[in-house]
Amino acid sequence: HQFSLYAEKYNIDWNVQLDGADQLLTNGQINLVWDVHSYQQERTAQYERQVSNVCFSEGKEFDYISSKTTWTFEKPVQWVGLVQQFFSTTLIAKDGFASGKIDWQRRTDSSNGLAAMQSQLQTKVSGSVVNIPLSLYLGPNEFSILKTQAPEMEKIINLGRDLYSFVRPINKYIIMPVFDFFAGFVSNYGWVVLLLTIFIRLVTSPLTYSSYLSSAKMKVLKPELDEIKKKMGDDQQGFAMEQMKLFREAGVNPLGGCLPMLFQLPFLVAMYCFIPTNIVFRQVSFLWADDLSTFDSILNLPFSIPLYGDHVSLFTLLMTASSLFLALYNRNMTPQDPNNPMMKYLPFVFPIMLMGVFNKMAAALTFYYF
């Protein structure tokens, strides 16, 4: 076994050399069993366990498992790694493995252990003298570094998968380049998030303006709508026809307030994927937050509140307060349907529900949403 270390790299090259392989091996197959364990590196082991998973490249295609505990490879394997929030331990086969199987599980105890994985991998060799070139990567989940390790390995960083896969191109080709551009001349990443927020708002401003214009027209038309409602009485179909006629005459699009939100939604989801997986926020302080990669806490509670947690995040409170203010503003700007009074309360329920979800999220993310 020959191991090679390199300056300023996170790799250990590992060459396995065999003499007399044709006499020692059955059918020219080498079996490799690789056990690896991951341990807490961040503020809470619970969240790190939640985002831990196993990633691999099978048949030159990236894939991963999170909820499943076993996986059998049906195509050649280039690399396989146990991934936690900001670091990963990955075995790279420069000539590939022919087949194999993975068993893994998250820890459920109160220790600082996160997960354990056992890989059973096979490779075919021929001849008497054999050299099997492998490499171990033990380092950060940083996009530029992972991209140089092995094909598809940068996809270890979750910039959008499965249901959120539609935001990966937004992160890769818009959010990341703009973020890196601002980070080139601004030293603190908190201010970089602010500049990125301004950029996104400017990009979406044409549709946002049309939304405000539509809301203003709706408010102006409210007295006329009330008159039509009074005139039509219980004739809902007649009221709807007269309402649409009035909207056409005034040039109002009833969906004008919804379309801008639909346009902004991909950016909201993209940042939800981008910030919690970006290692540059790790251990970076900003304002009252000691670490932008985890939640900011202005008060640690001696107990845990269900669906909320055992701490108070100020960025989350500010995010919730701003959302409630915006909901109140929009309600006052938009005519209300008297036949459905519960609708006027729904915009206030959603921010309260999200407060519990985001209370444990990265401070950089809740700062961006605020």
CSV table of C-alpha atoms in Angstrom, one decimal, residues 102-276:
chain,number,residue,atom,x,y,z
A,102,ILE,CA,-23.7,0.4,0.3
A,103,ASP,CA,-25.1,0.1,3.8
A,104,TRP,CA,-25.5,3.3,5.9
A,105,GLN,CA,-27.5,4.8,8.7
A,106,ARG,CA,-27.8,8.0,10.7
A,107,ARG,CA,-27.0,7.9,14.4
A,108,THR,CA,-29.9,8.3,16.7
A,109,ASP,CA,-28.2,8.6,20.1
A,110,SER,CA,-27.0,11.7,21.9
A,111,SER,CA,-23.4,11.3,21.0
A,112,ASN,CA,-21.5,13.5,18.5
A,113,GLY,CA,-21.6,10.8,15.9
A,114,LEU,CA,-23.6,11.6,12.8
A,115,ALA,CA,-23.6,8.6,10.4
A,116,ALA,CA,-21.8,5.4,9.5
A,117,MET,CA,-21.3,3.8,6.1
A,118,GLN,CA,-20.0,0.5,4.9
A,119,SER,CA,-19.1,0.0,1.3
A,120,GLN,CA,-18.5,-3.4,-0.3
A,121,LEU,CA,-16.8,-2.7,-3.7
A,122,GLN,CA,-15.4,-5.0,-6.3
A,123,THR,CA,-13.0,-4.4,-9.2
A,124,LYS,CA,-11.7,-6.8,-11.9
A,125,VAL,CA,-8.0,-7.1,-12.6
A,126,SER,CA,-5.9,-9.2,-14.9
A,127,GLY,CA,-2.2,-10.3,-15.0
A,128,SER,CA,0.3,-11.1,-12.3
A,129,VAL,CA,1.4,-7.6,-11.3
A,130,VAL,CA,-1.5,-5.3,-10.6
A,131,ASN,CA,-1.7,-1.7,-9.6
A,132,ILE,CA,-5.1,-0.2,-8.3
A,133,PRO,CA,-5.0,3.6,-8.1
A,134,LEU,CA,-7.3,5.0,-5.5
A,135,SER,CA,-7.7,8.4,-3.7
A,136,LEU,CA,-9.2,9.5,-0.5
A,137,TYR,CA,-10.7,13.0,-0.3
A,138,LEU,CA,-11.2,14.3,3.3
A,139,GLY,CA,-12.1,17.9,3.1
A,140,PRO,CA,-14.6,20.7,2.6
A,141,ASN,CA,-17.7,20.7,0.4
A,142,GLU,CA,-16.4,23.6,-1.6
A,143,PHE,CA,-17.6,23.8,-5.2
A,144,SER,CA,-14.3,24.8,-6.9
A,145,ILE,CA,-12.3,22.1,-5.0
A,146,LEU,CA,-14.8,19.3,-5.5
A,147,LYS,CA,-15.0,20.1,-9.2
A,148,THR,CA,-11.3,19.2,-9.6
A,149,GLN,CA,-11.5,15.8,-7.7
A,150,ALA,CA,-13.7,13.6,-10.0
A,151,PRO,CA,-16.5,14.0,-12.5
A,152,GLU,CA,-19.8,15.1,-11.0
A,153,MET,CA,-18.3,15.4,-7.5
A,154,GLU,CA,-19.3,19.0,-7.1
A,155,LYS,CA,-22.9,17.9,-7.1
A,156,ILE,CA,-22.2,16.7,-3.5
A,157,ILE,CA,-23.2,20.3,-2.7
A,158,ASN,CA,-27.0,20.5,-2.8
A,159,LEU,CA,-27.8,23.4,-5.0
A,160,GLY,CA,-31.2,21.9,-5.8
A,161,ARG,CA,-32.3,18.3,-6.0
A,162,ASP,CA,-35.5,16.3,-6.7
A,163,LEU,CA,-38.4,18.7,-6.1
A,164,TYR,CA,-36.0,21.7,-6.0
A,165,SER,CA,-33.9,20.6,-9.0
A,166,PHE,CA,-35.3,23.5,-11.1
A,167,VAL,CA,-33.3,26.0,-9.1
A,168,ARG,CA,-29.9,24.4,-9.6
A,169,PRO,CA,-29.3,26.2,-12.9
A,170,ILE,CA,-30.3,29.5,-11.2
A,171,ASN,CA,-27.8,28.8,-8.4
A,172,LYS,CA,-25.0,27.7,-10.7
A,173,TYR,CA,-25.3,30.3,-13.4
A,174,ILE,CA,-26.8,33.4,-11.6
A,175,ILE,CA,-26.6,33.3,-7.8
A,176,MET,CA,-23.1,31.8,-7.5
A,177,PRO,CA,-21.3,34.1,-10.1
A,178,VAL,CA,-23.0,37.2,-8.7
A,179,PHE,CA,-22.2,36.2,-5.1
A,180,ASP,CA,-18.6,35.6,-6.0
A,181,PHE,CA,-18.4,38.9,-7.8
A,182,PHE,CA,-19.6,40.9,-4.8
A,183,ALA,CA,-17.4,38.8,-2.5
A,184,GLY,CA,-14.4,39.9,-4.6
A,185,PHE,CA,-14.5,43.4,-3.1
A,186,VAL,CA,-16.6,43.0,0.1
A,187,SER,CA,-14.9,41.2,2.9
A,188,ASN,CA,-17.9,40.3,5.1
A,189,TYR,CA,-20.3,37.8,3.7
A,190,GLY,CA,-23.3,39.4,5.5
A,191,TRP,CA,-22.9,42.5,3.4
A,192,VAL,CA,-22.5,40.3,0.3
A,193,VAL,CA,-25.9,38.8,1.1
A,194,LEU,CA,-27.4,42.3,1.3
A,195,LEU,CA,-25.9,43.2,-2.1
A,196,LEU,CA,-27.1,40.0,-3.6
A,197,THR,CA,-30.6,40.8,-2.2
A,198,ILE,CA,-30.5,44.2,-3.9
A,199,PHE,CA,-29.4,42.6,-7.2
A,200,ILE,CA,-32.3,40.1,-7.1
A,201,ARG,CA,-34.8,42.8,-6.2
A,202,LEU,CA,-33.6,44.9,-9.2
A,203,VAL,CA,-33.9,41.9,-11.5
A,204,THR,CA,-37.5,41.3,-10.4
A,205,SER,CA,-38.4,45.0,-10.1
A,206,PRO,CA,-40.3,45.3,-13.4
A,207,LEU,CA,-42.8,42.6,-12.4
A,208,THR,CA,-42.9,44.0,-8.8
A,209,TYR,CA,-43.8,47.4,-10.2
A,210,SER,CA,-46.6,45.9,-12.2
A,211,SER,CA,-47.8,44.2,-9.0
A,212,TYR,CA,-47.9,47.4,-7.1
A,213,LEU,CA,-49.7,49.2,-10.0
A,214,SER,CA,-52.3,46.4,-10.2
A,215,SER,CA,-52.9,46.6,-6.4
A,216,ALA,CA,-53.3,50.4,-6.6
A,217,LYS,CA,-55.8,50.1,-9.4
A,218,MET,CA,-57.7,47.5,-7.4
A,219,LYS,CA,-57.9,49.9,-4.5
A,220,VAL,CA,-59.2,52.7,-6.6
A,221,LEU,CA,-61.9,50.4,-8.1
A,222,LYS,CA,-63.0,49.2,-4.7
A,223,PRO,CA,-65.9,51.7,-4.4
A,224,GLU,CA,-67.2,50.8,-7.9
A,225,LEU,CA,-67.0,47.1,-7.0
A,226,ASP,CA,-69.0,47.7,-3.8
A,227,GLU,CA,-71.7,49.4,-5.9
A,228,ILE,CA,-71.8,46.5,-8.4
A,229,LYS,CA,-72.0,44.1,-5.5
A,230,LYS,CA,-74.8,46.0,-3.9
A,231,LYS,CA,-76.6,46.2,-7.3
A,232,MET,CA,-76.3,42.5,-8.1
A,233,GLY,CA,-77.1,41.2,-4.7
A,234,ASP,CA,-76.9,37.4,-4.6
A,235,ASP,CA,-76.3,37.1,-8.3
A,236,GLN,CA,-72.7,35.9,-8.1
A,237,GLN,CA,-72.4,35.1,-11.8
A,238,GLY,CA,-73.7,38.5,-12.8
A,239,PHE,CA,-71.3,40.2,-10.3
A,240,ALA,CA,-68.3,38.2,-11.7
A,241,MET,CA,-69.2,39.3,-15.3
A,242,GLU,CA,-69.6,43.0,-14.3
A,243,GLN,CA,-66.4,42.8,-12.3
A,244,MET,CA,-64.4,41.4,-15.3
A,245,LYS,CA,-65.9,44.1,-17.5
A,246,LEU,CA,-64.8,46.8,-15.1
A,247,PHE,CA,-61.3,45.3,-14.9
A,248,ARG,CA,-61.0,45.3,-18.7
A,249,GLU,CA,-62.1,48.9,-18.9
A,250,ALA,CA,-59.6,49.9,-16.3
A,251,GLY,CA,-56.7,47.8,-17.7
A,252,VAL,CA,-56.5,45.7,-14.5
A,253,ASN,CA,-55.1,42.1,-14.5
A,254,PRO,CA,-56.6,40.2,-11.6
A,255,LEU,CA,-53.5,38.0,-11.6
A,256,GLY,CA,-51.2,41.0,-11.6
A,257,GLY,CA,-50.4,40.6,-7.9
A,258,CYS,CA,-49.7,36.9,-8.2
A,259,LEU,CA,-47.4,36.7,-11.2
A,260,PRO,CA,-44.6,38.7,-9.6
A,261,MET,CA,-44.6,36.3,-6.7
A,262,LEU,CA,-44.4,33.3,-9.0
A,263,PHE,CA,-41.4,34.9,-10.7
A,264,GLN,CA,-39.7,35.6,-7.4
A,265,LEU,CA,-40.4,32.1,-6.0
A,266,PRO,CA,-37.4,30.4,-7.9
A,267,PHE,CA,-35.0,32.9,-6.3
A,268,LEU,CA,-36.5,32.3,-2.8
A,269,VAL,CA,-36.1,28.5,-3.3
A,270,ALA,CA,-32.6,28.9,-4.8
A,271,MET,CA,-31.3,30.9,-1.8
A,272,TYR,CA,-32.9,28.2,0.5
A,273,CYS,CA,-30.6,25.7,-1.2
A,274,PHE,CA,-27.6,27.9,-1.7
A,275,ILE,CA,-27.0,29.5,1.7
A,276,PRO,CA,-27.2,26.5,4.1
